[in-house]
Amino acid sequence: MLISDFDGVIVDGMEEYWWSARRAAAQLLPAGVPLPQEVPEAFRQLRPQVHHGWEMPLLAAVIAGHGQPLAAFHMDYAAALAASLQQLAWSEHQLTEALDAVRQQAIASDRQAWLALHRPYPWMLKALQRFDAAGVPWGVLTTKSAGFTTELLSSHQLHPQVIYGREDGPKPEVLQRLLAQASAHGPWRFLEDRRLTLEAVRALPALDAVHCLLVTWGYLRPGDDQDLPSGIKLFEPEVLDQPLAQWPAAAIVQAN
């Protein structure tokens, strides 16, 4: 079974991230706060740090000069994020709702334009279409909502066996439930572009049988591809041309 992250693995959504984050932030900031139309370089640099969607409107506000200074995010992202939330008197729930509302409105008013902001990586699109045609089971595990993910995958005629979104909980917990409920045994392969997520998977003995593969084309932070711990391997696009059984082995132990 192949389980794949969505953002940064199946699609490059950088344009949509900024488009939606900018509009969500504008609804919460004082009227008239300037926000650039094009994706700012500061946003591109900080995007690899983002773990939850609500962080992106907050980063848009920071880029507009509200909250903690940008330098603080480069020094200690988590601390600057928490301090900015407190400084702006915003909540994670509030930001999530604002971001979702922007996306829902975009889909309702001009679905094709919104979908066009997401660019599937051609090598992943080709591989997943091949898996669908061959009946190879695969699923998606993402921090985006399952509804938005389903909408995007359907637009590219992709049909995963399962889609788990942010509503289903942290990725390591979802993987644990999947393995516990599985009627067929491994190998299980997990494609992800966030090293911290893979390290969290590796920290759970119950997930020792999961092959953790860090894709090289996603939103990696500087140094993320260096000195990988045991059980995590880099995954290059050309490997997608190989049969699933020949993909790199990156589990601590083999599934029985």
Tab-separated table of C-alpha atoms in Angstrom:
chain	number	residue	atom	x	y	z
A	1	MET	CA	0.000	0.000	0.000
A	2	LEU	CA	1.279	3.436	-0.928
A	3	ILE	CA	0.312	6.386	1.272
A	4	SER	CA	1.272	9.825	-0.026
A	5	ASP	CA	1.245	13.314	1.369
A	6	PHE	CA	-0.535	15.777	-0.917
A	7	ASP	CA	0.999	19.275	-0.813
A	8	GLY	CA	4.599	19.186	-1.970
A	9	VAL	CA	4.375	15.559	-3.085
A	10	ILE	CA	1.441	15.239	-5.502
A	11	VAL	CA	0.905	18.931	-6.221
A	12	ASP	CA	2.818	22.180	-6.007
A	13	GLY	CA	0.287	24.515	-4.465
A	14	MET	CA	2.522	27.498	-3.759
A	15	GLU	CA	0.451	29.864	-5.911
A	16	GLU	CA	-2.771	28.768	-4.237
A	17	TYR	CA	-1.265	28.947	-0.752
A	18	TRP	CA	-0.436	32.608	-1.185
A	19	TRP	CA	-3.625	33.419	-3.103
A	20	SER	CA	-5.801	32.018	-0.296
A	21	ALA	CA	-3.576	33.052	2.620
A	22	ARG	CA	-3.441	36.631	1.339
A	23	ARG	CA	-7.229	36.872	1.151
A	24	ALA	CA	-7.800	35.232	4.516
A	25	ALA	CA	-5.321	37.574	6.186
A	26	ALA	CA	-6.900	40.614	4.516
A	27	GLN	CA	-10.239	39.726	6.126
A	28	LEU	CA	-8.674	39.764	9.603
A	29	LEU	CA	-6.254	42.670	9.285
A	30	PRO	CA	-7.249	46.339	9.357
A	31	ALA	CA	-8.668	47.555	6.064
A	32	GLY	CA	-6.128	48.733	3.534
A	33	VAL	CA	-3.130	46.737	4.742
A	34	PRO	CA	-1.034	46.170	1.586
A	35	LEU	CA	-0.308	42.578	0.577
A	36	PRO	CA	1.553	41.774	-2.672
A	37	GLN	CA	-0.298	39.944	-5.440
A	38	GLU	CA	2.673	37.766	-6.404
A	39	VAL	CA	4.073	35.161	-4.035
A	40	PRO	CA	6.674	36.957	-1.886
A	41	GLU	CA	10.089	35.377	-1.539
A	42	ALA	CA	9.673	35.522	2.247
A	43	PHE	CA	6.590	33.301	1.947
A	44	ARG	CA	8.423	30.819	-0.275
A	45	GLN	CA	11.264	30.629	2.248
A	46	LEU	CA	8.983	30.016	5.225
A	47	ARG	CA	6.537	27.618	3.509
A	48	PRO	CA	8.705	24.538	4.297
A	49	GLN	CA	8.223	25.303	8.001
A	50	VAL	CA	4.427	25.238	7.753
A	51	HIS	CA	2.709	22.236	9.283
A	52	HIS	CA	-0.946	23.363	9.393
A	53	GLY	CA	-2.859	25.475	6.896
A	54	TRP	CA	-3.832	28.123	9.456
A	55	GLU	CA	-0.178	29.147	9.705
A	56	MET	CA	-0.215	30.566	6.171
A	57	PRO	CA	-2.628	33.491	6.734
A	58	LEU	CA	-0.603	34.317	9.813
A	59	LEU	CA	2.577	34.399	7.711
A	60	ALA	CA	0.794	36.679	5.230
A	61	ALA	CA	0.029	39.066	8.094
A	62	VAL	CA	3.656	38.924	9.226
A	63	ILE	CA	4.828	39.730	5.702
A	64	ALA	CA	2.489	42.735	5.825
A	65	GLY	CA	4.270	43.939	8.958
A	66	HIS	CA	2.011	42.570	11.703
A	67	GLY	CA	3.037	40.128	14.405
A	68	GLN	CA	6.640	39.164	15.038
A	69	PRO	CA	9.376	40.296	12.616
A	70	LEU	CA	10.317	37.898	9.831
A	71	ALA	CA	13.779	37.416	11.329
A	72	ALA	CA	12.198	35.861	14.414
A	73	PHE	CA	10.589	33.147	12.278
A	74	HIS	CA	13.955	32.207	10.813
A	75	MET	CA	15.488	32.005	14.280
A	76	ASP	CA	12.701	30.023	16.005
A	77	TYR	CA	9.659	29.392	13.845
A	78	ALA	CA	7.447	27.798	16.510
A	79	ALA	CA	8.129	30.510	19.084
A	80	ALA	CA	7.543	33.327	16.587
A	81	LEU	CA	4.319	31.665	15.444
A	82	ALA	CA	2.961	31.417	18.983
A	83	ALA	CA	4.023	34.975	19.821
A	84	SER	CA	2.375	36.335	16.679
A	85	LEU	CA	-0.892	34.546	17.453
A	86	GLN	CA	-0.918	36.120	20.890
A	87	GLN	CA	0.119	39.544	19.608
A	88	LEU	CA	-2.622	39.615	16.973
A	89	ALA	CA	-5.200	38.020	19.323
A	90	TRP	CA	-6.046	35.431	16.669
A	91	SER	CA	-6.712	31.716	17.165
A	92	GLU	CA	-5.852	28.638	15.124
A	93	HIS	CA	-9.569	27.917	14.698
A	94	GLN	CA	-10.271	31.452	13.506
A	95	LEU	CA	-7.500	31.280	10.909
A	96	THR	CA	-8.582	27.827	9.747
A	97	GLU	CA	-12.157	29.022	9.258
A	98	ALA	CA	-11.010	32.121	7.361
A	99	LEU	CA	-8.803	30.052	5.048
A	100	ASP	CA	-11.527	27.467	4.420
A	101	ALA	CA	-14.078	30.192	3.693
A	102	VAL	CA	-11.798	31.765	1.082
A	103	ARG	CA	-11.316	28.408	-0.620
A	104	GLN	CA	-15.006	27.508	-0.512
A	105	GLN	CA	-15.908	30.846	-2.065
A	106	ALA	CA	-13.271	30.395	-4.759
A	107	ILE	CA	-14.617	26.954	-5.669
A	108	ALA	CA	-18.192	28.241	-5.746
A	109	SER	CA	-17.421	31.323	-7.847
A	110	ASP	CA	-14.724	30.083	-10.236
A	111	ARG	CA	-13.807	26.464	-9.658
A	112	GLN	CA	-11.537	26.135	-12.689
A	113	ALA	CA	-9.488	29.199	-11.807
A	114	TRP	CA	-8.963	27.910	-8.260
A	115	LEU	CA	-8.005	24.442	-9.447
A	116	ALA	CA	-5.532	25.963	-11.923
A	117	LEU	CA	-3.568	27.445	-9.023
A	118	HIS	CA	-2.467	23.890	-8.131
A	119	ARG	CA	0.140	22.317	-10.392
A	120	PRO	CA	0.529	18.548	-10.110
A	121	TYR	CA	4.079	17.305	-10.366
A	122	PRO	CA	4.040	15.553	-13.768
A	123	TRP	CA	6.018	12.530	-12.541
A	124	MET	CA	3.569	11.939	-9.683
A	125	LEU	CA	0.524	12.456	-11.892
A	126	LYS	CA	1.839	9.921	-14.398
A	127	ALA	CA	2.685	7.365	-11.699
A	128	LEU	CA	-0.642	7.648	-9.867
A	129	GLN	CA	-2.610	7.399	-13.097
A	130	ARG	CA	-0.629	4.249	-13.857
A	131	PHE	CA	-1.428	2.861	-10.396
A	132	ASP	CA	-5.132	3.569	-10.908
A	133	ALA	CA	-5.106	1.802	-14.268
A	134	ALA	CA	-3.313	-1.218	-12.790
A	135	GLY	CA	-5.482	-1.396	-9.678
A	136	VAL	CA	-2.573	-0.635	-7.329
A	137	PRO	CA	-3.999	0.614	-4.006
A	138	TRP	CA	-2.850	4.024	-2.849
A	139	GLY	CA	-4.103	6.663	-0.462
A	140	VAL	CA	-3.544	10.266	0.570
A	141	LEU	CA	-2.679	11.535	4.033
A	142	THR	CA	-2.671	15.322	4.276
A	143	THR	CA	-3.105	18.262	6.625
A	144	LYS	CA	-5.390	19.874	4.026
A	145	SER	CA	-9.088	19.177	4.495
A	146	ALA	CA	-10.268	15.923	2.903
A	147	GLY	CA	-12.923	17.811	0.941
A	148	PHE	CA	-10.498	20.166	-0.787
A	149	THR	CA	-8.104	17.287	-1.446
A	150	THR	CA	-10.864	15.197	-3.034
A	151	GLU	CA	-11.843	18.146	-5.230
A	152	LEU	CA	-8.298	18.579	-6.480
A	153	LEU	CA	-7.620	14.900	-7.096
A	154	SER	CA	-10.893	14.460	-8.965
A	155	SER	CA	-9.971	17.343	-11.269
A	156	HIS	CA	-7.000	15.258	-12.439
A	157	GLN	CA	-8.972	12.016	-12.664
A	158	LEU	CA	-7.104	10.515	-9.719
A	159	HIS	CA	-8.932	8.025	-7.518
A	160	PRO	CA	-7.146	7.036	-4.304
A	161	GLN	CA	-8.517	4.198	-2.241
A	162	VAL	CA	-8.585	6.415	0.867
A	163	ILE	CA	-8.175	10.127	1.656
A	164	TYR	CA	-7.378	11.254	5.193
A	165	GLY	CA	-7.378	14.979	5.906
A	166	ARG	CA	-6.668	17.175	8.888
A	167	GLU	CA	-10.042	16.119	10.347
A	168	ASP	CA	-8.646	12.624	10.928
A	169	GLY	CA	-5.841	13.656	13.267
A	170	PRO	CA	-2.018	13.679	13.186
A	171	LYS	CA	-0.420	11.638	10.437
A	172	PRO	CA	1.406	9.142	12.726
A	173	GLU	CA	-1.879	8.382	14.501
A	174	VAL	CA	-3.713	7.857	11.212
A	175	LEU	CA	-0.979	5.507	10.012
A	176	GLN	CA	-1.264	3.524	13.242
A	177	ARG	CA	-4.999	3.095	12.727
A	178	LEU	CA	-4.494	2.122	9.096
A	179	LEU	CA	-2.003	-0.583	9.954
A	180	ALA	CA	-4.142	-1.879	12.812
A	181	GLN	CA	-7.206	-2.136	10.557
A	182	ALA	CA	-5.431	-3.472	7.459
A	183	SER	CA	-6.669	-6.826	6.196
A	184	ALA	CA	-3.526	-7.267	4.098
A	185	HIS	CA	0.025	-6.979	5.381
A	186	GLY	CA	2.747	-4.670	4.002
A	187	PRO	CA	4.917	-3.409	2.716
A	188	TRP	CA	3.577	0.073	3.455
A	189	ARG	CA	5.291	3.047	1.839
A	190	PHE	CA	4.796	6.629	2.958
A	191	LEU	CA	5.829	9.516	0.687
A	192	GLU	CA	6.299	12.817	2.521
A	193	ASP	CA	8.189	16.069	1.973
A	194	ARG	CA	8.313	17.066	5.650
A	195	ARG	CA	11.233	15.451	7.452
A	196	LEU	CA	9.800	16.214	10.890
A	197	THR	CA	6.686	14.207	10.042
A	198	LEU	CA	8.758	11.203	8.989
A	199	GLU	CA	10.830	11.472	12.154
A	200	ALA	CA	7.602	11.429	14.173
A	201	VAL	CA	6.583	8.235	12.351
A	202	ARG	CA	9.974	6.692	13.036
A	203	ALA	CA	9.615	7.475	16.744
A	204	LEU	CA	6.671	5.058	17.045
A	205	PRO	CA	7.648	1.364	17.273
A	206	ALA	CA	4.177	0.403	16.035
A	207	LEU	CA	5.125	1.970	12.681
A	208	ASP	CA	8.494	0.250	12.270
A	209	ALA	CA	7.187	-1.570	9.198
A	210	VAL	CA	6.389	1.675	7.319
A	211	HIS	CA	8.921	2.602	4.644
A	212	CYS	CA	9.468	6.354	5.149
A	213	LEU	CA	10.494	8.080	1.913
A	214	LEU	CA	11.456	11.767	1.842
A	215	VAL	CA	10.758	13.176	-1.624
A	216	THR	CA	13.377	15.490	-3.068
A	217	TRP	CA	10.977	17.763	-4.979
A	218	GLY	CA	8.830	19.045	-2.115
A	219	TYR	CA	9.100	21.928	0.326
A	220	LEU	CA	12.322	20.842	2.004
A	221	ARG	CA	14.110	23.081	4.457
A	222	PRO	CA	17.863	23.608	3.957
A	223	GLY	CA	19.651	20.508	5.207
A	224	ASP	CA	16.542	18.307	5.387
A	225	ASP	CA	18.064	15.891	2.882
A	226	GLN	CA	21.310	15.526	4.841
A	227	ASP	CA	22.238	12.942	7.517
A	228	LEU	CA	18.895	11.177	7.458
A	229	PRO	CA	18.205	8.913	10.443
A	230	SER	CA	17.802	5.173	10.096
A	231	GLY	CA	14.538	4.225	8.448
A	232	ILE	CA	14.186	7.341	6.267
A	233	LYS	CA	15.465	7.419	2.686
A	234	LEU	CA	15.521	10.066	-0.006
A	235	PHE	CA	13.180	9.432	-2.886
A	236	GLU	CA	13.983	10.733	-6.377
A	237	PRO	CA	11.361	11.265	-9.129
A	238	GLU	CA	12.871	8.657	-11.448
A	239	VAL	CA	12.090	5.887	-8.948
A	240	LEU	CA	8.401	6.389	-9.752
A	241	ASP	CA	9.000	4.692	-13.117
A	242	GLN	CA	9.885	1.465	-11.326
A	243	PRO	CA	7.352	-1.100	-10.056
A	244	LEU	CA	6.283	-0.414	-6.481
A	245	ALA	CA	7.986	-3.595	-5.297
A	246	GLN	CA	11.356	-2.206	-6.423
A	247	TRP	CA	11.128	1.066	-4.527
A	248	PRO	CA	13.732	1.714	-1.813
A	249	ALA	CA	13.345	-0.194	1.428
A	250	ALA	CA	13.281	2.245	4.333
A	251	ALA	CA	11.511	0.384	7.108
A	252	ILE	CA	13.130	-0.502	10.429
A	253	VAL	CA	11.774	-4.024	10.093
A	254	GLN	CA	9.978	-5.753	7.277
A	255	ALA	CA	6.236	-6.260	7.589
A	256	ASN	CA	5.255	-9.867	8.265
